[in-house]
Short mmCIF file of C-alpha atoms in Angstrom, two decimals:
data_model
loop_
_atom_site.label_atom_id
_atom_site.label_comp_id
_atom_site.label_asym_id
_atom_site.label_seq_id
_atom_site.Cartn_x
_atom_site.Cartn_y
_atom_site.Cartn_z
CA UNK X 1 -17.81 -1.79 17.20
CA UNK X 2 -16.65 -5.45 16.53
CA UNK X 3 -16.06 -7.57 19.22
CA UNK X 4 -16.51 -4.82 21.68
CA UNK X 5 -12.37 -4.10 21.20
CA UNK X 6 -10.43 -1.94 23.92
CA UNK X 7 -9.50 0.95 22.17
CA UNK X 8 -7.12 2.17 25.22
CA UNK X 9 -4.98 -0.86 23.76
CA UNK X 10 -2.37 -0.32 20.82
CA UNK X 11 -2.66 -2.49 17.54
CA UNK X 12 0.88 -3.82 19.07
CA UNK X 13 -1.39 -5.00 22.18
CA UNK X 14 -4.14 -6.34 19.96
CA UNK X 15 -2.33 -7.97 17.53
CA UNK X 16 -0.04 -9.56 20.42
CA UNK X 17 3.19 -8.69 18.78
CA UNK X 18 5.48 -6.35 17.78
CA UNK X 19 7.37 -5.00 14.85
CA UNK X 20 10.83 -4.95 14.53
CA UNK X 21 12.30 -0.65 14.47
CA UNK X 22 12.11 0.13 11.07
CA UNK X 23 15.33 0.46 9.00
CA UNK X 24 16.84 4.17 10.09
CA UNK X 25 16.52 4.47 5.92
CA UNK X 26 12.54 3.86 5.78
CA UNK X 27 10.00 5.92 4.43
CA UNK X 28 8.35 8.35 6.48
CA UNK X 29 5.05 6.12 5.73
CA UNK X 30 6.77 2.98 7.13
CA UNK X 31 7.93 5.12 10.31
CA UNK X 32 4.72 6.31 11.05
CA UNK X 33 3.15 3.28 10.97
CA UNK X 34 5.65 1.66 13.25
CA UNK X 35 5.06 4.48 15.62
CA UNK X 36 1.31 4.05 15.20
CA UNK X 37 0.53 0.59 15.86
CA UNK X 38 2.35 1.68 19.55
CA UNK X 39 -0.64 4.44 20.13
CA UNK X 40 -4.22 3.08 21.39
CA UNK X 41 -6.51 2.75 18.66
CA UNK X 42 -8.95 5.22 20.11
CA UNK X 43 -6.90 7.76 20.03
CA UNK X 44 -5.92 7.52 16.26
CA UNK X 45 -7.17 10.60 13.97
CA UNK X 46 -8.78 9.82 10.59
CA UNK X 47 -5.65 10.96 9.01
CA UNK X 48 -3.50 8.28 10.83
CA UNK X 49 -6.37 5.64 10.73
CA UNK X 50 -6.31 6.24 6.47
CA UNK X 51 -2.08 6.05 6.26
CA UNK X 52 -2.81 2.57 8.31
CA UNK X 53 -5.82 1.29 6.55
CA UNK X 54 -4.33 2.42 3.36
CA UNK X 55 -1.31 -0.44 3.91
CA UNK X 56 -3.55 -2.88 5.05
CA UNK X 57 -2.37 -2.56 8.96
CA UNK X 58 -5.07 -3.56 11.58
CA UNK X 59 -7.80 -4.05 9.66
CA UNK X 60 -9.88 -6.03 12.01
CA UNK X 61 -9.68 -3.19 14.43
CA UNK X 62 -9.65 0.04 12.55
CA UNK X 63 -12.29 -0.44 9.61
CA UNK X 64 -15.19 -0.69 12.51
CA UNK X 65 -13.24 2.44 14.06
CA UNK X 66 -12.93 3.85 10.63
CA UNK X 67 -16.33 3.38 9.57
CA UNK X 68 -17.86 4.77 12.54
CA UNK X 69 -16.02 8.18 11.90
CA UNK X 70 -17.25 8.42 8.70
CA UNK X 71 -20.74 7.89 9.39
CA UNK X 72 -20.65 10.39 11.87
CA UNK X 73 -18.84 13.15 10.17
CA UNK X 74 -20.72 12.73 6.65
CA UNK X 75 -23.65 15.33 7.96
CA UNK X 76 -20.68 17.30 8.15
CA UNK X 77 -19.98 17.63 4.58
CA UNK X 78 -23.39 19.83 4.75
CA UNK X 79 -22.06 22.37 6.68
CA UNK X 80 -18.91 22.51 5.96
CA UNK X 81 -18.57 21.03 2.48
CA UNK X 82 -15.67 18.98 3.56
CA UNK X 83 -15.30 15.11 4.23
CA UNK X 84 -12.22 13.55 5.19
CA UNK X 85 -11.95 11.38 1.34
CA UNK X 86 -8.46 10.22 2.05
CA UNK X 87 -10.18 8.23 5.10
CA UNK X 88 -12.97 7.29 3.05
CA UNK X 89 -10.97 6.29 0.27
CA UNK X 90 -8.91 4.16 2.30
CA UNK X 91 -12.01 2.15 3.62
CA UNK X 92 -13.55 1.83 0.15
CA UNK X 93 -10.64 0.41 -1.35
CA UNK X 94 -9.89 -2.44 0.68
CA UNK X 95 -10.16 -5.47 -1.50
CA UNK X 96 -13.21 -7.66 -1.16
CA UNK X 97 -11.65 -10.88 0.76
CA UNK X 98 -11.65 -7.88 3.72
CA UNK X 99 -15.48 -7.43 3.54
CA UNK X 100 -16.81 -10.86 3.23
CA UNK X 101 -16.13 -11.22 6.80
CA UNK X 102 -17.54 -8.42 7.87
CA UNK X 103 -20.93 -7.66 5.74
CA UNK X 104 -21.84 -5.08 8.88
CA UNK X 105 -19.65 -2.87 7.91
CA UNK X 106 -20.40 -2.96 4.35
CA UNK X 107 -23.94 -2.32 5.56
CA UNK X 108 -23.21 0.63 7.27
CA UNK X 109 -20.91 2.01 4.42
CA UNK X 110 -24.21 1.67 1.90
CA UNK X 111 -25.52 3.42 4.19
CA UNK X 112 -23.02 6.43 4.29
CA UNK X 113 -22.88 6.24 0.67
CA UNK X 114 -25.89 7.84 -0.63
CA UNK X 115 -25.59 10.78 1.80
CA UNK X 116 -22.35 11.86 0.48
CA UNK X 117 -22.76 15.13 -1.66
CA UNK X 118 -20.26 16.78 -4.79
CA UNK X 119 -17.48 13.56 -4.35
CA UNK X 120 -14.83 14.27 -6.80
CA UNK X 121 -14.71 11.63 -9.93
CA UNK X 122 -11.74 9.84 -8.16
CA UNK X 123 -13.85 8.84 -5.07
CA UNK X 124 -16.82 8.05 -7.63
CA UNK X 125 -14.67 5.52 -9.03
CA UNK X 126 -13.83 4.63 -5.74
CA UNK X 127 -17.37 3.80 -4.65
CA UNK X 128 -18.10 2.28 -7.46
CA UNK X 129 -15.23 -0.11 -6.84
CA UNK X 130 -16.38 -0.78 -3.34
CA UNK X 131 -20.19 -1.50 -4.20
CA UNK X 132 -18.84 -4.16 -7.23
CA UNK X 133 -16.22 -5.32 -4.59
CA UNK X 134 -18.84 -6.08 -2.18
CA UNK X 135 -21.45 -7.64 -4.06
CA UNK X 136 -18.79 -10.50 -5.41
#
């Protein structure tokens, strides 16, 4: 993982602030992610890791954590003929200012890539998207 982070600590602790309570009117997305970026990182799920990644929050932090699930679940998608795509379409879509500093994670995601069996069209385009992303 980058920077050998403490993933006992919340993104609140990484980041070194926190967020204002969200409006008692937000979204149910804006809610959670308040609530989330309390939790330690470690202890996020892919599902809450993609709602965060998806909005940008903690990048620097949960793409390495993010990445590292999905390289170690895709052997999964053997067996079980599932793989978490919400996750991995939340990594892949992160725009390409996001992976010029970090080229090792891009590495590891070509990696993951080709292993990944039956993706729908969506995540296809997706991929695609990511690989065109990351060469520029």
């Amino acid at each position: 993982m980058e920077n050998r982070v403490d993933i006992q600590k919340s993104l609140e602790q990484l980041e070194g602030f926190e967020w204002h309570a969200p409006p008692d009117d937000a979204t149910g997305l804006v809610k959670a992610a308040h609530s989330l970026r309390k939790r330690p990182i470690g202890s996020l799920n892919a599902h809450e890791l993609s709602r965060l990644i998806g909005q940008d929050i903690g990048l620097p932090w949960l793409l390495p954590i993010a990445v590292k699930i999905l390289g170690e679940t895709v052997n999964d998608q053997r067996l079980t003929g599932f793989y978490d795509d919400d996750l991995l379409t939340a990594v892949l879509t992160r725009k390409s200012n996001v992976w010029r500093s970090r080229p090792h994670l891009v590495a590891d995601l070509k990696e993951i890539i080709p292993l990944l069996e039956a993706v729908s069209p969506y995540i296809q385009a997706d991929i695609q998207g990511f690989l065109t992303e990351a060469e520029t």
